[in-house]
Coordinates of C-alpha atoms and ligand atoms in Angstrom, one line a residue:
M1 CA -94.9 45.9 -90.0
P2 CA -95.1 47.6 -93.6
E3 CA -96.9 50.7 -93.2
T4 CA -97.6 51.9 -96.6
I5 CA -98.6 49.1 -98.9
A6 CA -98.5 49.7 -103.0
L7 CA -100.6 48.0 -104.9
L8 CA -99.5 47.4 -108.6
G9 CA -102.0 47.8 -111.1
G10 CA -104.3 47.8 -108.7
T11 CA -107.3 49.7 -110.8
G12 CA -109.0 46.1 -111.6
R13 CA -110.8 44.0 -109.5
S14 CA -108.5 42.4 -107.5
G15 CA -106.3 46.0 -106.9
P16 CA -109.4 48.2 -105.1
G17 CA -110.5 44.6 -103.1
L18 CA -106.9 44.8 -101.2
A19 CA -107.0 48.4 -100.6
L20 CA -109.9 48.8 -99.6
R21 CA -109.3 45.1 -96.6
L22 CA -106.0 47.3 -96.1
A23 CA -107.2 50.5 -95.7
L24 CA -109.5 49.5 -93.4
A25 CA -107.2 47.9 -91.3
G26 CA -104.4 51.2 -91.3
R27 CA -102.6 50.7 -94.0
R28 CA -101.7 53.7 -96.5
I29 CA -102.3 52.4 -100.0
H30 CA -100.7 53.7 -103.1
I31 CA -102.7 52.6 -105.8
G32 CA -100.4 51.8 -108.9
S33 CA -101.5 52.2 -112.9
R34 CA -100.2 52.6 -115.9
D35 CA -101.5 55.9 -116.2
P36 CA -101.4 58.0 -113.1
E37 CA -104.5 59.1 -114.2
K38 CA -106.4 55.9 -113.7
G39 CA -104.8 55.1 -110.8
R40 CA -105.2 58.9 -109.0
A41 CA -109.4 58.0 -110.4
A42 CA -109.5 54.2 -108.6
A43 CA -107.4 55.8 -105.5
A44 CA -110.3 58.3 -105.5
E45 CA -113.1 55.9 -105.7
I46 CA -111.6 54.0 -102.8
R47 CA -111.6 56.5 -101.1
D48 CA -115.7 57.4 -101.1
T49 CA -116.2 54.2 -100.8
L50 CA -114.5 53.7 -97.1
A51 CA -115.8 57.6 -96.3
G52 CA -119.1 55.7 -96.8
V53 CA -117.9 52.2 -94.0
A54 CA -119.2 53.7 -90.3
G55 CA -116.4 54.3 -87.8
A56 CA -113.5 54.2 -90.5
Q57 CA -110.4 56.4 -90.1
P58 CA -110.4 58.7 -93.4
A59 CA -108.4 57.1 -95.9
E60 CA -105.1 57.5 -96.9
V61 CA -105.0 56.1 -100.4
T62 CA -103.4 57.7 -103.1
G63 CA -102.7 56.9 -106.7
H64 CA -99.6 56.8 -108.9
D65 CA -98.1 55.3 -111.6
N66 CA -96.5 51.9 -111.4
R67 CA -93.3 53.3 -110.7
E68 CA -94.2 55.5 -108.6
A69 CA -96.3 53.8 -106.2
A70 CA -93.4 51.3 -105.9
E71 CA -91.2 54.0 -104.5
L72 CA -93.2 55.5 -102.3
A73 CA -94.6 52.0 -100.6
D74 CA -92.5 49.6 -98.2
I75 CA -94.0 46.8 -100.0
A76 CA -95.6 46.4 -103.0
M77 CA -98.3 43.8 -104.7
I78 CA -98.3 42.8 -107.8
T79 CA -102.5 42.9 -109.1
V80 CA -101.7 42.4 -113.0
P81 CA -103.2 39.8 -115.3
Y82 CA -99.4 37.3 -115.6
E83 CA -99.6 38.6 -119.0
G84 CA -98.7 42.3 -118.4
M85 CA -96.7 40.5 -115.3
G86 CA -93.2 41.2 -117.1
G87 CA -93.7 44.7 -118.5
L88 CA -94.7 46.0 -115.4
L89 CA -92.2 44.5 -113.7
R90 CA -88.8 45.4 -115.6
G91 CA -90.4 49.2 -115.2
V92 CA -90.6 48.7 -111.9
E93 CA -87.4 46.8 -111.1
P94 CA -85.3 49.5 -109.5
A95 CA -87.7 51.0 -107.3
L96 CA -88.0 47.2 -105.5
R97 CA -85.1 46.7 -104.9
D98 CA -84.6 45.4 -101.0
K99 CA -88.6 45.1 -100.3
V100 CA -90.8 42.8 -100.0
V101 CA -92.9 42.1 -103.5
I102 CA -95.9 39.9 -103.3
S103 CA -97.5 38.2 -106.3
T104 CA -101.0 37.5 -106.0
V105 CA -100.3 36.4 -109.9
V106 CA -102.3 33.2 -111.2
P107 CA -100.9 32.4 -115.2
M108 CA -104.0 31.3 -116.8
L109 CA -106.4 32.4 -119.4
W110 CA -110.5 32.0 -119.5
S111 CA -112.0 31.4 -122.4
R112 CA -115.9 31.1 -123.3
E113 CA -115.7 27.0 -124.4
L114 CA -113.6 26.2 -121.7
G115 CA -114.1 28.0 -118.5
P116 CA -110.1 28.5 -116.6
T117 CA -107.1 27.3 -117.7
A118 CA -103.6 27.3 -116.2
L119 CA -101.2 28.5 -118.3
D120 CA -97.5 26.9 -118.2
V121 CA -95.1 29.2 -116.9
P122 CA -91.6 28.3 -118.4
E123 CA -90.0 29.4 -114.2
G124 CA -92.4 26.7 -112.7
S125 CA -95.1 29.6 -111.5
A126 CA -95.6 33.2 -111.9
A127 CA -94.5 34.0 -109.0
E128 CA -90.5 32.1 -109.7
Q129 CA -90.3 34.8 -113.5
A130 CA -91.4 37.6 -111.1
A131 CA -88.6 36.7 -108.3
E132 CA -86.4 35.8 -111.7
L133 CA -86.9 39.2 -113.0
L134 CA -86.9 41.4 -109.3
P135 CA -83.3 39.5 -108.6
A136 CA -83.0 42.7 -105.4
S137 CA -86.5 41.4 -104.0
R138 CA -87.9 39.5 -101.5
V139 CA -90.0 37.9 -104.1
V140 CA -93.4 36.0 -102.1
A141 CA -96.6 34.1 -103.5
G142 CA -99.6 34.8 -102.1
F143 CA -103.1 35.7 -102.1
H144 CA -104.2 34.0 -105.1
S145 CA -107.5 32.3 -103.3
L146 CA -109.1 35.4 -102.4
S147 CA -111.5 36.8 -104.5
S148 CA -112.0 40.6 -106.1
A149 CA -116.0 40.3 -104.9
T150 CA -115.6 38.8 -101.5
L151 CA -112.6 41.6 -100.3
K152 CA -115.3 44.0 -102.2
R153 CA -118.0 43.0 -99.4
L154 CA -116.5 44.8 -96.4
D155 CA -120.0 44.0 -94.5
H156 CA -118.7 40.4 -94.4
P157 CA -115.6 38.6 -93.1
I158 CA -113.6 36.7 -95.6
D159 CA -113.3 33.2 -93.8
S160 CA -110.2 32.4 -95.8
H161 CA -107.0 30.7 -95.4
V162 CA -104.1 32.6 -97.2
I163 CA -101.2 30.2 -98.3
V164 CA -98.3 32.3 -98.9
T165 CA -94.8 31.1 -100.3
G166 CA -91.2 32.0 -100.5
D167 CA -87.5 31.2 -100.3
D168 CA -87.6 34.4 -97.2
D169 CA -89.3 33.4 -93.8
H170 CA -89.1 36.8 -92.3
A171 CA -90.6 38.2 -96.2
K172 CA -93.0 35.5 -95.9
Q173 CA -93.7 36.3 -92.1
I174 CA -94.7 39.8 -93.7
A175 CA -96.5 38.7 -96.0
M176 CA -98.8 36.2 -93.3
E177 CA -98.8 39.7 -91.2
I178 CA -100.7 41.2 -93.9
A179 CA -103.4 39.1 -94.3
E180 CA -104.3 38.3 -90.9
L181 CA -105.0 42.4 -91.6
L182 CA -107.9 41.0 -93.1
P183 CA -111.1 40.1 -91.5
G184 CA -111.6 36.3 -91.1
V185 CA -108.3 35.0 -92.5
R186 CA -105.9 33.8 -91.2
G187 CA -101.8 33.1 -92.9
V188 CA -100.4 29.5 -94.0
N189 CA -97.3 28.9 -94.5
G190 CA -96.9 26.9 -97.4
G191 CA -93.4 26.0 -97.5
A192 CA -90.8 27.5 -100.7
L193 CA -91.4 29.7 -103.5
R194 CA -91.2 26.5 -105.7
Y195 CA -94.5 25.5 -104.4
A196 CA -96.0 28.6 -105.1
R197 CA -97.4 27.2 -108.4
H198 CA -99.7 24.5 -106.7
S199 CA -101.7 27.7 -105.3
E200 CA -101.9 29.7 -108.2
G201 CA -103.5 26.3 -109.8
L202 CA -105.4 25.4 -106.9
T203 CA -107.2 28.8 -107.9
V204 CA -107.8 28.2 -111.9
L205 CA -109.9 24.9 -109.9
L206 CA -111.9 27.7 -107.6
L207 CA -112.5 29.1 -110.5
S208 CA -114.3 26.4 -112.4
I209 CA -115.4 25.2 -108.8
N210 CA -117.1 28.9 -108.5
S211 CA -118.5 29.0 -112.4
V212 CA -120.6 25.1 -111.1
Y213 CA -122.2 26.5 -107.7
K214 CA -122.2 30.1 -108.7
R215 CA -120.5 31.4 -105.5
H216 CA -117.1 33.6 -104.7
T217 CA -115.1 29.9 -103.0
G218 CA -112.1 30.0 -101.0
V219 CA -109.7 27.9 -99.3
I220 CA -109.2 26.7 -95.4
I221 CA -106.9 24.5 -94.7
T222 CA -107.7 21.9 -92.0
D223 CA -105.4 20.1 -89.1
L224 CA -103.5 23.6 -88.6
P225 CA -102.3 23.5 -85.3
Ligands
LIG1 N1 -109.4 39.0 -110.0 C1 -109.6 38.3 -108.1 O1 -110.5 38.0 -107.5 C2 -108.3 37.9 -108.1 C3 -107.8 36.8 -107.6 C4 -106.7 36.8 -106.8 C5 -105.9 36.3 -108.1 N2 -106.0 37.7 -108.9 C6 -104.8 37.9 -109.6 O2 -104.7 39.0 -109.5 C7 -104.2 39.0 -110.7 C8 -104.8 41.0 -110.8 O3 -106.6 40.3 -111.4 P1 -107.3 41.3 -111.6 O4 -109.1 40.7 -112.0 O5 -107.7 42.3 -110.8 O6 -107.0 41.8 -113.5 P2 -108.0 43.0 -114.1 O7 -109.1 44.0 -113.4 O8 -107.4 42.6 -115.1 O9 -106.0 43.9 -114.2 C9 -105.7 44.4 -113.5 C10 -105.2 45.8 -113.7 O10 -103.8 45.5 -114.2 C11 -103.9 46.4 -115.3 N3 -103.1 45.8 -116.5 C12 -103.8 44.8 -117.5 N4 -103.1 44.8 -118.2 C13 -102.1 44.8 -117.7 C14 -100.6 44.8 -119.0 N5 -100.6 44.4 -119.9 N6 -99.3 45.0 -118.6 C15 -100.2 45.8 -117.1 N7 -100.4 46.4 -116.4 C16 -102.0 45.3 -116.9 C17 -104.5 47.6 -115.5 O11 -103.9 48.4 -114.2 P3 -104.3 49.8 -115.4 O12 -104.5 50.3 -117.1 O13 -104.5 51.0 -114.5 O14 -102.8 49.9 -116.0 C18 -105.7 47.0 -114.2 O15 -106.3 47.4 -114.0 C19 -104.1 38.9 -112.0 O16 -103.5 38.6 -112.3 C20 -105.0 37.5 -111.2 O17 -104.5 36.1 -111.7 C21 -107.3 37.6 -109.4

């Protein structure tokens, strides 16, 4: 199980939520940003939040530029919007060679008139595009359906499944183990990376359901062994 996790673009909504939960589970976290100062500020804020959690171990959360975060970590999670993913990955590719990389990216737009709308990706999914941009990395997809709001409510278990897809079974196993570090989460093997488009798209549907019910919904797969 990797001890050190980089969150590339970890300064936004989902990165800090994942950082909080994974740091509470004892993992060392490197927050990446295009701006190292912003990365350091986000890391300091996460450490401050964790310092207020009763019984939490002192957290090892540090901020960096994305490239340095990728170099320092055993494993990386991509937590930037789809439109920023290509530029990010071209810049950090050498630092991610031979590493497990988890794409959490959902290719979508949000407009006032239409709400959440999935974008077509020529490669089939954001994760397959990431795999093409990172040919020497072990790219899997997952964590799409965990809302940042749920991740940040540290007094609540998450009670959700995380569907992981990928073509490298060991990398997929690692991603599922990371998912299961989060309280109330079960990792579910969704099969090959070509199925990532469906878990990415399912999140667009969840966001529509969220806007109808004013909730932060997630996924539970029934009848698993
Ligand atoms: N929010 C959620 O609940 C959630 C849940 C599941 C999956 N996701 C997926 O996770 C990813 C991040 O979501 P988010 O809501 O955290 O996004 P976000 O807050 O809009 O952005 C996250 C970070 O990405 C970096 N970034 C933004 N535009 C960029 C660009 N053009 N190039 C490079 N970096 C850029 C920024 O970091 P710096 O300015 O510090 O570089 C920003 O703080 C998305 O792909 C989303 O689909 C989100």
